[in-house]
Coordinates of C-alpha atoms in Angstrom, one line a residue:
Chain F
A1 CA -67.9 70.7 81.8
L2 CA -66.5 67.5 80.3
A3 CA -69.8 67.0 78.6
G4 CA -68.8 69.7 76.1
L5 CA -68.7 68.7 72.5
G6 CA -64.9 68.9 72.4
G7 CA -64.5 66.4 75.2
R8 CA -67.0 64.1 73.6
R9 CA -65.3 64.2 70.3
A10 CA -62.0 63.4 71.9
M11 CA -63.6 60.4 73.7
A12 CA -65.2 59.1 70.6
Q13 CA -61.9 59.3 68.7
D14 CA -61.1 56.2 66.6
L15 CA -63.9 54.3 68.2
E16 CA -65.8 52.3 65.6
P17 CA -69.2 51.3 67.0
N18 CA -70.4 47.7 66.8
T19 CA -73.5 47.0 64.7
L20 CA -76.9 47.2 66.3
E21 CA -77.2 43.5 65.6
E22 CA -74.1 42.8 67.7
I23 CA -75.1 45.2 70.5
S24 CA -78.6 43.8 70.8
G25 CA -77.9 40.2 70.1
Y26 CA -75.1 39.4 72.6
N27 CA -76.2 40.4 76.1
N28 CA -75.9 39.4 79.7
Y29 CA -79.3 40.0 81.2
Y30 CA -79.8 37.0 83.4
E31 CA -83.4 37.9 84.2
F32 CA -84.1 36.6 80.7
G33 CA -81.8 33.6 80.9
T34 CA -78.0 33.0 81.1
G35 CA -77.4 32.4 77.4
K36 CA -76.0 35.3 75.4
D37 CA -78.9 35.2 73.0
D38 CA -81.6 34.6 75.7
P39 CA -82.2 38.3 76.3
A40 CA -82.8 38.9 72.6
K41 CA -85.3 36.1 72.6
Y42 CA -87.2 36.9 75.7
A43 CA -86.8 40.5 76.6
H44 CA -89.8 41.5 74.4
M45 CA -91.9 40.2 77.3
L46 CA -90.9 43.1 79.4
T47 CA -93.5 46.0 79.6
T48 CA -91.4 49.2 79.4
S49 CA -94.3 51.7 79.1
P50 CA -95.5 53.2 81.3
W51 CA -92.3 53.2 83.4
S52 CA -91.4 55.1 86.5
I53 CA -88.4 55.3 88.9
E54 CA -89.0 55.4 92.6
V55 CA -86.4 57.9 93.9
G56 CA -85.9 57.9 97.7
G57 CA -83.5 58.1 100.6
M58 CA -81.5 61.2 101.2
V59 CA -83.1 63.4 98.6
D60 CA -85.1 66.7 98.8
K61 CA -87.8 65.5 96.4
P62 CA -88.5 61.8 96.9
G63 CA -91.2 60.1 94.9
D64 CA -92.2 58.2 91.7
Y65 CA -90.8 59.9 88.7
S66 CA -92.3 58.9 85.4
M67 CA -90.2 58.6 82.3
E68 CA -91.8 61.8 81.0
D69 CA -90.9 63.7 84.2
I70 CA -87.4 62.5 84.0
L71 CA -86.8 63.2 80.3
S72 CA -88.4 66.7 80.5
G73 CA -85.6 67.9 82.7
V74 CA -82.5 66.5 80.9
D75 CA -80.5 66.9 77.7
I76 CA -80.2 63.8 75.6
E77 CA -76.9 63.4 73.7
E78 CA -74.9 60.7 72.0
R79 CA -72.0 59.1 73.8
I80 CA -69.9 56.6 71.9
Y81 CA -68.3 54.5 74.7
R82 CA -66.2 51.5 75.0
F83 CA -68.0 48.7 76.8
R84 CA -65.9 46.1 78.6
C85 CA -67.5 43.0 80.1
V86 CA -65.9 41.4 83.1
E87 CA -65.9 38.2 81.0
A88 CA -63.1 39.8 78.9
W89 CA -65.0 40.7 75.8
S90 CA -65.7 44.3 74.6
M91 CA -67.8 46.3 72.2
V92 CA -68.2 50.0 71.3
I93 CA -71.7 51.3 71.8
P94 CA -73.2 54.6 70.6
W95 CA -75.5 55.4 73.5
N96 CA -78.1 58.1 73.7
G97 CA -78.7 59.4 77.2
F98 CA -78.2 62.1 79.7
E99 CA -75.7 62.6 82.6
L100 CA -76.9 61.0 85.8
N101 CA -75.9 64.2 87.6
Q102 CA -78.7 66.0 85.9
L103 CA -81.3 63.7 87.4
L104 CA -79.6 63.8 90.8
E105 CA -79.7 67.6 90.7
Q106 CA -83.4 67.4 89.7
V107 CA -84.2 65.4 92.9
G108 CA -81.9 67.3 95.2
V109 CA -79.2 65.2 96.8
Q110 CA -78.9 65.9 100.6
S111 CA -75.5 66.7 102.1
G112 CA -75.1 63.4 104.1
A113 CA -75.6 61.2 101.0
K114 CA -72.4 59.3 100.0
Y115 CA -73.7 56.5 97.7
V116 CA -76.3 55.9 95.1
A117 CA -78.1 52.5 95.1
F118 CA -80.0 51.2 92.0
E119 CA -82.4 48.4 91.5
T120 CA -83.6 46.6 88.3
A121 CA -87.3 45.6 87.8
Y122 CA -88.2 42.2 89.2
R123 CA -91.2 40.8 87.3
P124 CA -91.4 37.0 87.4
D125 CA -94.3 37.1 84.9
E126 CA -92.2 39.0 82.3
M127 CA -88.8 37.6 83.1
P128 CA -88.4 33.9 82.6
G129 CA -84.8 33.8 83.9
V130 CA -85.7 34.8 87.4
K131 CA -87.1 31.3 88.0
F132 CA -83.5 30.2 88.6
P133 CA -81.6 31.6 91.5
V134 CA -78.5 32.3 89.4
V135 CA -78.0 35.5 91.5
E136 CA -80.3 37.0 94.1
W137 CA -83.2 39.0 92.6
P138 CA -83.8 41.8 92.2
Y139 CA -80.5 42.9 90.6
V140 CA -79.0 45.7 92.6
E141 CA -76.0 48.0 92.0
G142 CA -74.4 51.0 93.5
L143 CA -71.9 53.8 92.9
R144 CA -70.1 56.2 95.2
L145 CA -71.7 59.7 94.9
D146 CA -68.7 61.2 93.1
E147 CA -68.7 58.3 90.6
A148 CA -72.5 58.9 90.0
M149 CA -71.9 62.7 89.6
H150 CA -69.1 62.2 87.1
P151 CA -69.9 63.6 83.7
L152 CA -69.0 60.3 82.0
T153 CA -71.7 58.5 83.9
I154 CA -74.9 58.5 82.0
M155 CA -78.4 57.1 82.1
A156 CA -79.0 55.7 78.6
T157 CA -82.4 55.6 76.9
G158 CA -81.3 54.9 73.3
I159 CA -78.8 53.3 71.0
Y160 CA -78.1 54.5 67.5
G161 CA -80.7 57.2 68.0
E162 CA -83.5 54.6 68.5
P163 CA -85.2 53.7 71.8
I164 CA -82.9 51.3 73.7
P165 CA -83.8 47.6 72.9
N166 CA -85.3 45.8 75.8
Q167 CA -82.4 43.3 76.0
N168 CA -80.0 46.3 76.5
G169 CA -82.0 47.6 79.5
A170 CA -85.0 49.5 78.3
P171 CA -86.4 51.9 79.0
I172 CA -83.6 53.4 81.1
R173 CA -80.2 52.0 82.3
L174 CA -77.0 53.2 83.8
V175 CA -73.8 53.4 81.8
V176 CA -70.5 53.7 83.6
P177 CA -67.9 53.3 80.8
W178 CA -64.8 52.8 83.0
K179 CA -66.3 49.9 85.0
Y180 CA -67.1 46.3 84.0
G181 CA -70.4 46.1 82.3
F182 CA -72.3 44.5 85.1
K183 CA -72.1 47.8 87.1
S184 CA -74.2 49.4 84.4
I185 CA -77.5 48.2 85.8
K186 CA -80.4 47.8 83.4
S187 CA -84.2 48.6 83.5
I188 CA -83.9 50.7 86.6
V189 CA -87.0 51.1 88.8
K190 CA -85.5 52.4 92.0
I191 CA -82.7 54.9 92.9
T192 CA -81.9 55.5 96.5
L193 CA -79.4 58.0 98.0
V194 CA -77.7 56.5 101.0
D195 CA -74.8 57.2 103.4
E196 CA -73.3 53.7 103.4
E197 CA -71.9 51.5 100.6
P198 CA -75.0 49.6 99.3
P199 CA -75.0 45.9 98.5
T200 CA -74.4 45.0 94.9
T201 CA -75.6 41.7 93.2
W202 CA -72.4 40.2 92.0
N203 CA -70.5 41.2 95.1
K204 CA -73.1 39.4 97.2
A205 CA -72.9 36.3 94.9
N206 CA -69.1 36.1 95.0
A207 CA -67.2 38.8 96.9
R208 CA -63.8 37.4 96.0
E209 CA -64.5 37.7 92.3
Y210 CA -66.6 40.9 92.1
G211 CA -65.8 43.9 94.1
F212 CA -67.9 47.0 94.7
Y213 CA -65.7 49.2 92.5
S214 CA -65.1 46.8 89.6
N215 CA -63.2 49.4 87.6
V216 CA -61.7 48.0 84.4
N217 CA -58.1 47.2 85.3
P218 CA -55.8 45.1 83.2
T219 CA -53.4 44.6 86.1
V220 CA -55.9 43.1 88.5
D221 CA -57.0 39.7 87.2
H222 CA -60.4 38.1 87.8
P223 CA -59.6 34.9 89.9
R224 CA -60.7 32.8 87.0
W225 CA -59.3 34.6 84.0
S226 CA -56.9 37.4 83.1
Q227 CA -58.2 40.9 82.5
A228 CA -55.0 42.0 80.6
T229 CA -56.6 41.5 77.2
E230 CA -60.1 41.4 75.7
R231 CA -61.8 39.7 72.7
V232 CA -63.3 42.4 70.5
I233 CA -66.8 41.4 69.4
G234 CA -67.3 41.7 65.7
G235 CA -63.7 40.9 64.7
G236 CA -64.4 37.4 63.3
I237 CA -62.7 34.2 64.3
F238 CA -59.1 35.1 63.5
A239 CA -59.1 38.6 65.1
A240 CA -56.3 39.3 67.6
R241 CA -57.1 40.1 71.2
K242 CA -56.7 43.6 72.2
D243 CA -54.9 45.0 75.3
T244 CA -57.3 46.2 77.9
L245 CA -56.9 49.8 78.8
M246 CA -56.7 51.1 82.4
F247 CA -60.1 52.4 83.4
N248 CA -61.2 51.1 79.9
G249 CA -59.4 54.1 78.3
Y250 CA -61.0 56.7 80.5
E251 CA -58.0 57.0 82.9
D252 CA -57.4 60.7 82.2
Q253 CA -61.0 61.5 83.2
V254 CA -61.5 59.2 86.2
A255 CA -58.2 58.2 87.8
S256 CA -58.4 61.1 90.2
L257 CA -61.5 59.6 91.8
Y258 CA -59.4 56.8 93.1
E259 CA -56.3 58.7 94.2
G260 CA -54.6 57.1 97.1
M261 CA -56.7 53.9 96.9
D262 CA -55.1 50.5 96.5
L263 CA -56.9 49.3 93.3
S264 CA -55.9 45.6 93.9
E265 CA -57.5 45.9 97.3
N266 CA -60.5 47.9 96.1
Y267 CA -61.2 45.8 93.0
Chain H
M1 CA -83.2 -9.8 77.7
T2 CA -86.2 -7.9 76.4
P3 CA -87.3 -8.2 72.8
V4 CA -86.3 -4.6 72.3
A5 CA -82.7 -5.3 73.4
Q6 CA -82.6 -8.4 71.2
T7 CA -83.7 -6.4 68.2
I8 CA -81.1 -3.7 68.9
N9 CA -78.4 -6.2 69.4
G10 CA -79.3 -8.0 66.2
W11 CA -79.2 -4.7 64.4
T12 CA -75.8 -3.7 65.8
R13 CA -74.3 -6.9 64.6
K14 CA -74.7 -5.7 61.1
V15 CA -73.7 -2.0 61.6
P16 CA -69.9 -1.5 61.8
A17 CA -68.3 1.1 64.0
W18 CA -66.0 2.7 61.4
P19 CA -68.6 5.1 59.9
L20 CA -68.7 6.8 63.3
Y21 CA -65.2 8.2 62.7
I22 CA -66.3 9.8 59.5
L23 CA -69.6 11.2 60.9
A24 CA -67.7 12.6 63.9
V25 CA -65.7 15.0 61.7
I26 CA -68.8 16.7 60.5
P27 CA -69.8 18.8 63.6
P28 CA -66.3 20.4 64.1
A29 CA -65.9 20.9 60.4
L30 CA -69.3 22.6 60.2
L31 CA -68.5 24.8 63.2
F32 CA -65.2 25.9 61.7
Y33 CA -66.8 26.6 58.3
K34 CA -69.6 28.6 59.9
G35 CA -67.0 30.5 62.0
V36 CA -65.0 31.4 58.8
V37 CA -68.0 32.6 56.8
G38 CA -69.4 34.4 59.8
T39 CA -72.7 32.6 60.5
L40 CA -71.8 31.4 64.0
G41 CA -73.4 34.3 65.9
I42 CA -71.9 37.4 67.4
D43 CA -69.1 35.8 69.3
P44 CA -68.0 33.0 67.0
V45 CA -64.8 32.0 68.9
K46 CA -66.6 31.5 72.1
E47 CA -69.4 29.7 70.3
M48 CA -67.0 27.3 68.6
E49 CA -65.0 26.8 71.8
H50 CA -68.1 26.1 73.9
Q51 CA -70.0 24.0 71.4
I52 CA -67.1 21.6 70.6
G53 CA -66.3 21.3 74.3
L54 CA -70.0 20.4 74.9
Y55 CA -69.9 17.9 72.1
G56 CA -66.9 16.3 73.8
L57 CA -68.6 16.1 77.1
Q58 CA -71.8 14.6 75.5
V59 CA -69.9 11.9 73.6
L60 CA -67.9 11.1 76.7
I61 CA -71.1 10.7 78.7
A62 CA -72.4 8.4 75.8
T63 CA -69.2 6.4 76.1
M64 CA -69.8 6.0 79.9
C65 CA -73.4 4.8 79.2
V66 CA -72.3 1.7 77.2
T67 CA -71.5 -0.5 80.2
P68 CA -74.5 0.4 82.4
L69 CA -76.7 0.0 79.4
R70 CA -75.6 -3.5 78.8
R71 CA -75.7 -4.3 82.5
F72 CA -79.2 -3.0 83.1
T73 CA -81.0 -3.5 79.8
G74 CA -78.9 -6.1 77.9
I75 CA -78.4 -3.7 75.0
N76 CA -74.9 -4.3 73.8
L77 CA -73.1 -1.3 72.2
I78 CA -69.7 -2.3 73.2
K79 CA -68.3 -2.5 69.7
Y80 CA -68.9 1.3 69.4
R81 CA -67.2 2.2 72.6
R82 CA -63.7 2.7 71.3
A83 CA -64.9 4.9 68.5
L84 CA -66.9 7.0 71.0
G85 CA -63.9 7.3 73.3
L86 CA -61.6 8.4 70.5
I87 CA -64.2 10.9 69.2
T88 CA -64.4 12.4 72.6
F89 CA -60.6 12.8 72.6
F90 CA -60.8 14.4 69.1
Y91 CA -63.5 16.9 70.2
I92 CA -61.7 17.8 73.4
T93 CA -58.5 18.3 71.3
C94 CA -60.4 20.7 69.0
H95 CA -61.8 22.5 72.0
L96 CA -58.4 23.0 73.5
S97 CA -57.0 24.1 70.1
V98 CA -59.7 26.7 69.7
W99 CA -58.9 28.0 73.2
L100 CA -55.2 28.1 72.5
F101 CA -55.1 29.5 69.0
L102 CA -58.3 31.5 68.5
D103 CA -59.3 32.6 72.0
V104 CA -56.3 33.3 74.3
Q105 CA -53.6 33.4 71.6
I106 CA -50.9 34.7 74.0
W107 CA -48.6 32.0 75.1
S108 CA -47.5 33.6 78.4
Q109 CA -51.1 34.1 79.3
I110 CA -52.0 30.5 78.4
W111 CA -49.5 29.2 80.9
A112 CA -50.6 31.6 83.5
D113 CA -54.2 30.6 83.0
I114 CA -53.4 26.9 83.3
V115 CA -51.5 27.3 86.5
K116 CA -53.6 30.0 88.2
R117 CA -57.2 29.4 87.2
P118 CA -58.9 26.4 88.8
Y119 CA -61.4 25.7 86.0
I120 CA -58.6 25.7 83.4
T121 CA -56.3 23.6 85.6
I122 CA -59.2 21.2 86.0
G123 CA -60.0 21.1 82.3
M124 CA -56.3 20.6 81.4
G125 CA -56.1 17.8 84.0
A126 CA -59.0 16.0 82.4
F127 CA -57.4 16.4 79.0
I128 CA -54.0 15.0 80.2
L129 CA -55.8 12.0 81.8
M130 CA -57.4 11.2 78.4
I131 CA -54.1 11.2 76.5
P132 CA -52.9 7.7 77.7
L133 CA -56.5 6.4 77.1
A134 CA -56.5 7.7 73.5
V135 CA -53.0 6.3 72.8
T136 CA -53.9 2.8 74.1
S137 CA -57.3 2.6 72.4
N138 CA -56.2 -0.1 69.9
N139 CA -56.0 -3.9 69.9
W140 CA -52.2 -4.0 70.1
S141 CA -52.3 -2.1 73.4
I142 CA -55.0 -4.2 74.8
R143 CA -52.9 -7.3 74.1
K144 CA -49.7 -5.8 75.5
L145 CA -51.2 -4.3 78.6
R146 CA -53.6 -7.2 79.4
K147 CA -55.1 -6.6 82.9
N148 CA -53.4 -3.3 83.2
W149 CA -55.4 -2.0 80.2
T150 CA -58.6 -2.2 82.2
K151 CA -57.0 -0.6 85.2
L152 CA -55.5 2.2 83.0
H153 CA -58.9 2.9 81.4
K154 CA -60.5 3.6 84.8
L155 CA -58.8 7.0 84.4
I156 CA -61.9 7.9 82.4
Y157 CA -63.8 8.2 85.8
P158 CA -61.7 11.1 87.2
A159 CA -61.5 12.6 83.7
V160 CA -65.3 12.8 83.2
L161 CA -65.8 14.1 86.7
L162 CA -63.1 16.8 86.1
G163 CA -64.8 17.6 82.8
G164 CA -68.2 18.1 84.5
I165 CA -66.7 20.3 87.2
H166 CA -64.8 22.3 84.5
F167 CA -68.1 23.1 82.8
L168 CA -69.8 24.1 86.1
L169 CA -66.9 26.4 87.1
L170 CA -66.5 28.3 83.9
R171 CA -70.0 29.8 84.1
K172 CA -70.8 33.0 86.0
G173 CA -72.8 32.0 89.1
I174 CA -74.2 28.5 89.6
Q175 CA -76.2 27.6 86.4
L176 CA -78.7 24.9 85.6
E177 CA -77.2 23.4 82.5
P178 CA -73.8 22.4 83.9
L179 CA -75.5 21.1 87.0
I180 CA -77.6 18.7 84.9
Y181 CA -74.5 17.4 83.2
L182 CA -72.7 17.0 86.5
T183 CA -75.7 15.1 88.0
I184 CA -75.7 12.7 85.0
I185 CA -71.9 12.2 85.4
V186 CA -72.2 11.5 89.1
V187 CA -75.1 9.0 88.5
L188 CA -72.9 7.2 85.9
L189 CA -70.0 7.0 88.3
V190 CA -72.2 5.8 91.2
L191 CA -73.5 3.0 89.0
R192 CA -69.9 1.7 88.9
L193 CA -69.5 1.5 92.6
P194 CA -68.9 -2.2 93.6
P195 CA -72.1 -2.7 95.6
I196 CA -74.4 -1.5 92.8
A197 CA -72.4 -3.0 89.9
Q198 CA -72.0 -6.4 91.6
R199 CA -75.6 -6.7 92.8
R200 CA -76.9 -6.1 89.3
T201 CA -74.5 -8.6 87.8
A202 CA -75.4 -11.2 90.3
R203 CA -79.1 -10.8 89.5
A204 CA -78.5 -10.9 85.8

């Protein structure tokens, strides 16, 4: 539906993607260290092939799905999305990927399922950052089923038409463009369909600061900084901050998912 | 006093403090130059802001080391302490300026940040505590204030502690680097507690 070319063109309108150097050189991927350049330095240690995702929970066809299995049943397309970090910086990224709903259809979501839980690889030998308990490992994230099924929600496998760099979450990661970046979990090894809201890493670490929803919202501040504006990466030192858009600019497409919900309560 | 301490002290008698002020301008000038020409990495404003803030904390810690160094090793660097203190203030002023003018930019948001956000409130508190110290870091003030000068300059203790906490709180999650800085700061403060400070002096 929304995945149609027209919708995509409209979304990509006046979005100037950041350079690959910016996208792959400035990352939060704490498994490789907490510095913004640590992932670029150390993520090469991660073995990304072979790779498989363990799909389980309330699905018709549970099991280990290899990358080949997954990619054979989906359509890869380019999506140029805004990316807004909870730390109040932003980029524009030209992802290559497929809609998560295609994968979920492939595995058959059972009727009682209400949420999707995701898990990142945890490999102490390949991830120098996990020596430090910055957050609880492995990194876990989750979406409500309707969020997961939304046509804007993709599983990304590439950037700029090339395989996704390791520091950006190779070989396969989630991208939910209307939520803060940490919801878009990287290097996924496990997907589980469940009927209750799954635990999520930053929520476990600090529930007051990071909610389950974490939708981009300029009117609900992070307790330690304002979310009203953002620093656009790539603008140089004298660049003006930009106003943050409701749902990161995807309000038309996603606001209906949260109708009737108090967004300052469900942050 | 050990021979090493004697050698260092002999050497410091010949080296004046004033070149420190000139050398101190180089790091922030270099950061600003790199920021302008675009070689400061992908997020130059944050890099500048964090780097100059970290320099400030490091020089402040160095300032705090002067007294225990003399007490425990006999090495006397006291003639450089004023310069170190003033350089700290210069760096923290740069740090604050980058945050005000290049990072946040929006005045209403700046005030909201200072009032509402603990790590910024704490950082601002540390800066404000340092203002009277910087203003009175001259011979005239020492003569005028006499004993009160020493009392006033004890404000550096809460200031450095607030600085360390500011660094810890601004990171996402509890991270190792700010914890190391905070540990060093706490050790330097503990060394000034009367029981420890007096015992050492007595033995010396």
